[in-house]
Amino acid sequence: MKNNAIPILGTFALLLFQSLESSAAPALIPQPAQMEIGAGQFTLTAQTRIVFTPEAKEVAAIAEYLAGHLRPATGFALPVGGQTGAIGLQLDSTAKELGAEGYRLKVIPQSVTICAQQPAGLFYGAVTLLQLLPPEIFSRQAVKGVAWTMPCVKISDQPRFGWRGLMLDVSRHFFSKEEVKHLLDAMALHKFNTFHWHLTDDQGWRIEIKKYPQLTQAGAWRKDIGFGLDPKSSTAYGPDGRYGGFYTQDDIREVLAYAQARFITIVPEIEMPGHAGAILSQFPDLACDGKAPGELGAGVHASVYCAGREDTFAYIENVLTEVVALFPGKYLHIGGDEVPKDNWKKCAKCQARIKAEGLKNEHELQSYFIRRVEGLVNAKGRTLIGWSEIREGGLAPRATLMDWIGGAVEGANGGHDVVMSPTSHCYFDYCQSQRRSREPRSIGGYIPLRKVYDFEPIPAKLAPEQHKHILGAQGNLWTEYIASLKHVEYMAFPRGAALAEVTWSPAAAKNWDSFVQRMPVHQQRLVAAGIGHREFRAVEETPAGEWKPKQMSTEFKTLTWDLTALVKDGGAYAAEFVYNRGKCGIALRSASVLQNGVEIAKDVHDAFAGANSRKNIYTFKLPKPAPGAKLTLQASLRSDGGTDSAGQIFVSPAGK
Ligand code: ACM
Ligand code: ZN
């Protein structure tokens, strides 16, 4: 194929193209801003050459990244560079409309062209190109028998938000640099651009600080895995059998380079003034009572730097000096959340500080602390970012807020930038399903895929002129109950795919039904790439119905739910009654399926759906529904032990 490397976009035969809604639309996640589907396809062959302009290191690196991701599955040579080739990457500094991260991608039978104003845009175009191919392209081993074709498309795309993030807590449990890289790869596939690395907390200090080697020599290790987890759920043990680990500064540089090649900025978090147990274990003088918090582990709380001592700020400055020298990004996260004030109330030095600075109380002392650290951070040319509580006692003047428990509207109205990461939608350590018996142990909570998908990062109460302050959104992977990478990824995906669409796609392009249709193909990508995930099952995302306290009675009664949309074919089906909340559960004695009001299947057995469910699945053998027929599920049940029970009913083909 000897084609001009960069076909001229204007000659494109627009008439060939259909709308985005076409069933032929490729299953891209996140959905691009604009896409037209054409007739025909481009076929990748062993001879396909990837060319790029201009001859710049950054552009060449993206071409190599693309080739590096196309070669393993295809087994093709795919040479990079030269004058003419069927795949062309072109940086065009005049394409201002594409912004810092946007791109245009055009596939015609003879060629594929990606054009962007900035390298990041070329990178995202390359990620889209990979997703246009069969999902097996993500395999790291050769895959035989696949036609490596892409549908003809014309895409013009750029992100809605500039902060598209995931956070990983490596303190509660430790993840090696290789594991972090694996997560960065998964992020790149979803066009995430910010990795928030929670490097220090009460349970371990994970970043080497040359000036204070004991922080990692001792502060990165604890007696055991903690949190009641199975010791075998992690391999992070030292030669002496202690649990933990840390990153050397060389490790950090290596991970930074890896992230940089994927256009991911890393935001390091060094927690203060609370969640400081790991550093206080090595430098107890920095605590109000001068005492070390004891063995690092699940029990360590209330570990707070003394805000009255000058030493505290000297240590923090020394640590931040090394952190800033390592991380090139604009933001430095200093935590600021969940600061217990009891120690400060009892501490003579803290009280003296309050008096000397004319502060009203310990909340203003927290504000004093953060402002002082902001001064250090700003002096190093960086912007401070912190969790919601940094608003306590007054927000530091130039700080960016990370909203987990509120404050976004107030912060933005005060002229501060805000990253949305609320516990309602973005806590990926929460459960994805109410069917707890099927889920790994977790911190609790409930944030199903649909909830993440429906997240709107701009708070409804925020005036339009302040919308610019909402930088984007981030999913948080706190790891108290997560000790392996597989489990991290299980919690992160597919919710991360939903968040990718929330943060990248225009609000108007978001469509749950379309997402559900695209997810099976996307899941094949995750499988091929070896990215852990919770299995996506469309039926499970849509309960057949629910029961609520107001329907409950202590006498048996019959409740019905519409199944028409869920049962399209004949076969064996299971209806699972899943208790969600309330002091009591429900006792069931039978369930049946009706077609146009006539019973067609019945399962009679006693069951209980509650905190300790018993036989709470009813099964049916159903004929193929008659065209246009209405199907209903009917159950005979009563509440048991009260009337406040609530739950959901999931109906799916048996065994799924
Ligand atoms: C947090 O979850 N404590 C920020
Ligand atoms: Zn103190």
Short mmCIF file of N, CA and C in Angstrom, two decimals, residues 182-239:
data_model
loop_
_atom_site.label_atom_id
_atom_site.label_comp_id
_atom_site.label_asym_id
_atom_site.label_seq_id
_atom_site.Cartn_x
_atom_site.Cartn_y
_atom_site.Cartn_z
N HIS A 182 1.14 -1.45 35.52
CA HIS A 182 0.00 -2.18 34.95
C HIS A 182 -1.27 -1.34 35.03
N LEU A 183 -1.43 -0.68 36.18
CA LEU A 183 -2.60 0.19 36.34
C LEU A 183 -2.50 1.39 35.40
N LEU A 184 -1.30 1.92 35.20
CA LEU A 184 -1.12 3.04 34.27
C LEU A 184 -1.50 2.62 32.84
N ASP A 185 -1.15 1.39 32.47
CA ASP A 185 -1.55 0.88 31.15
C ASP A 185 -3.07 0.84 31.03
N ALA A 186 -3.70 0.34 32.09
CA ALA A 186 -5.17 0.27 32.08
C ALA A 186 -5.76 1.68 31.98
N MET A 187 -5.13 2.63 32.67
CA MET A 187 -5.61 4.01 32.60
C MET A 187 -5.48 4.56 31.19
N ALA A 188 -4.34 4.28 30.54
CA ALA A 188 -4.10 4.80 29.19
C ALA A 188 -5.18 4.30 28.23
N LEU A 189 -5.58 3.06 28.39
CA LEU A 189 -6.62 2.50 27.52
C LEU A 189 -7.92 3.28 27.63
N HIS A 190 -8.12 3.95 28.78
CA HIS A 190 -9.35 4.70 29.02
C HIS A 190 -9.15 6.22 28.93
N LYS A 191 -8.01 6.63 28.43
CA LYS A 191 -7.72 8.06 28.26
C LYS A 191 -7.72 8.84 29.58
N PHE A 192 -7.45 8.15 30.69
CA PHE A 192 -7.22 8.88 31.94
C PHE A 192 -5.88 9.61 31.83
N ASN A 193 -5.79 10.77 32.44
CA ASN A 193 -4.53 11.52 32.33
C ASN A 193 -3.92 11.91 33.67
N THR A 194 -4.53 11.47 34.79
CA THR A 194 -3.99 11.86 36.10
C THR A 194 -3.98 10.66 37.04
N PHE A 195 -2.81 10.35 37.55
CA PHE A 195 -2.67 9.28 38.55
C PHE A 195 -2.27 9.91 39.87
N HIS A 196 -3.17 9.81 40.82
CA HIS A 196 -2.96 10.38 42.15
C HIS A 196 -2.42 9.24 43.02
N TRP A 197 -1.19 9.42 43.48
CA TRP A 197 -0.44 8.35 44.16
C TRP A 197 -0.41 8.69 45.64
N HIS A 198 -1.23 7.97 46.43
CA HIS A 198 -1.34 8.22 47.87
C HIS A 198 -0.19 7.47 48.56
N LEU A 199 0.91 8.19 48.78
CA LEU A 199 2.19 7.56 49.11
C LEU A 199 2.47 7.41 50.60
N THR A 200 1.76 8.16 51.42
CA THR A 200 2.02 8.06 52.86
C THR A 200 0.71 8.05 53.62
N ASP A 201 0.70 7.32 54.72
CA ASP A 201 -0.48 7.31 55.59
C ASP A 201 -0.06 6.68 56.90
N ASP A 202 -1.05 6.35 57.74
CA ASP A 202 -0.72 5.77 59.05
C ASP A 202 -0.05 4.40 58.94
N GLN A 203 -0.33 3.68 57.85
CA GLN A 203 0.12 2.28 57.79
C GLN A 203 1.40 2.05 57.02
N GLY A 204 2.02 3.10 56.50
CA GLY A 204 3.28 2.88 55.82
C GLY A 204 3.71 4.09 54.99
N TRP A 205 5.03 4.34 54.99
CA TRP A 205 5.61 5.45 54.21
C TRP A 205 6.28 4.81 53.01
N ARG A 206 5.91 5.21 51.79
CA ARG A 206 6.32 4.44 50.61
C ARG A 206 7.30 5.14 49.68
N ILE A 207 7.70 6.34 49.99
CA ILE A 207 8.60 7.06 49.07
C ILE A 207 9.93 7.34 49.77
N GLU A 208 11.00 6.92 49.12
CA GLU A 208 12.33 7.14 49.69
C GLU A 208 12.62 8.64 49.80
N ILE A 209 13.02 9.06 50.99
CA ILE A 209 13.46 10.44 51.21
C ILE A 209 14.91 10.34 51.69
N LYS A 210 15.83 10.84 50.86
CA LYS A 210 17.27 10.62 51.14
C LYS A 210 17.68 11.20 52.49
N LYS A 211 17.07 12.32 52.84
CA LYS A 211 17.47 12.97 54.09
C LYS A 211 17.01 12.17 55.32
N TYR A 212 15.93 11.43 55.15
CA TYR A 212 15.37 10.66 56.28
C TYR A 212 15.20 9.20 55.88
N PRO A 213 16.31 8.46 55.74
CA PRO A 213 16.21 7.08 55.24
C PRO A 213 15.35 6.18 56.11
N GLN A 214 15.24 6.51 57.41
CA GLN A 214 14.45 5.61 58.27
C GLN A 214 12.97 5.61 57.90
N LEU A 215 12.52 6.65 57.17
CA LEU A 215 11.11 6.68 56.78
C LEU A 215 10.73 5.42 56.01
N THR A 216 11.66 4.96 55.14
CA THR A 216 11.35 3.74 54.38
C THR A 216 12.06 2.52 54.95
N GLN A 217 13.24 2.73 55.56
CA GLN A 217 13.93 1.57 56.14
C GLN A 217 13.07 0.92 57.22
N ALA A 218 12.41 1.76 58.01
CA ALA A 218 11.55 1.21 59.08
C ALA A 218 10.08 1.55 58.85
N GLY A 219 9.82 2.76 58.38
CA GLY A 219 8.43 3.24 58.29
C GLY A 219 7.63 2.63 57.16
N ALA A 220 8.29 1.80 56.31
CA ALA A 220 7.56 1.17 55.21
C ALA A 220 7.18 -0.27 55.55
N TRP A 221 7.45 -0.69 56.78
CA TRP A 221 7.27 -2.11 57.13
C TRP A 221 6.44 -2.24 58.39
N ARG A 222 5.62 -3.24 58.41
CA ARG A 222 4.83 -3.51 59.61
C ARG A 222 4.77 -5.01 59.86
N LYS A 223 4.26 -5.34 61.03
CA LYS A 223 4.29 -6.73 61.49
C LYS A 223 3.61 -7.66 60.49
N ASP A 224 2.42 -7.27 60.01
CA ASP A 224 1.69 -8.18 59.13
C ASP A 224 0.83 -7.41 58.14
N ILE A 225 0.11 -8.15 57.35
CA ILE A 225 -0.68 -7.55 56.28
C ILE A 225 -1.79 -6.65 56.83
N GLY A 226 -2.25 -6.98 58.05
CA GLY A 226 -3.22 -6.13 58.72
C GLY A 226 -4.63 -6.21 58.15
N PHE A 227 -5.54 -5.48 58.78
CA PHE A 227 -6.93 -5.35 58.35
C PHE A 227 -7.64 -6.71 58.27
N GLY A 228 -7.08 -7.69 58.96
CA GLY A 228 -7.72 -9.01 58.98
C GLY A 228 -7.67 -9.74 57.66
N LEU A 229 -6.78 -9.31 56.76
CA LEU A 229 -6.73 -9.95 55.44
C LEU A 229 -5.89 -11.23 55.48
N ASP A 230 -6.16 -12.06 54.50
CA ASP A 230 -5.40 -13.29 54.33
C ASP A 230 -3.95 -12.94 53.96
N PRO A 231 -2.98 -13.39 54.75
CA PRO A 231 -1.58 -13.04 54.44
C PRO A 231 -1.18 -13.42 53.02
N LYS A 232 -1.84 -14.43 52.47
CA LYS A 232 -1.47 -14.88 51.12
C LYS A 232 -2.07 -14.01 50.02
N SER A 233 -2.89 -13.04 50.39
CA SER A 233 -3.49 -12.20 49.35
C SER A 233 -2.50 -11.16 48.83
N SER A 234 -1.27 -11.16 49.35
CA SER A 234 -0.24 -10.24 48.86
C SER A 234 1.11 -10.95 48.87
N THR A 235 2.00 -10.42 48.03
CA THR A 235 3.37 -10.94 48.04
C THR A 235 4.33 -9.88 48.57
N ALA A 236 3.78 -8.80 49.14
CA ALA A 236 4.62 -7.68 49.57
C ALA A 236 5.23 -7.93 50.95
N TYR A 237 6.21 -8.83 50.99
CA TYR A 237 6.88 -9.13 52.25
C TYR A 237 8.38 -8.95 52.09
N GLY A 238 9.00 -8.45 53.13
CA GLY A 238 10.45 -8.30 53.12
C GLY A 238 11.12 -9.62 53.48
N PRO A 239 12.46 -9.68 53.38
CA PRO A 239 13.20 -10.90 53.68
C PRO A 239 12.97 -11.37 55.13
#
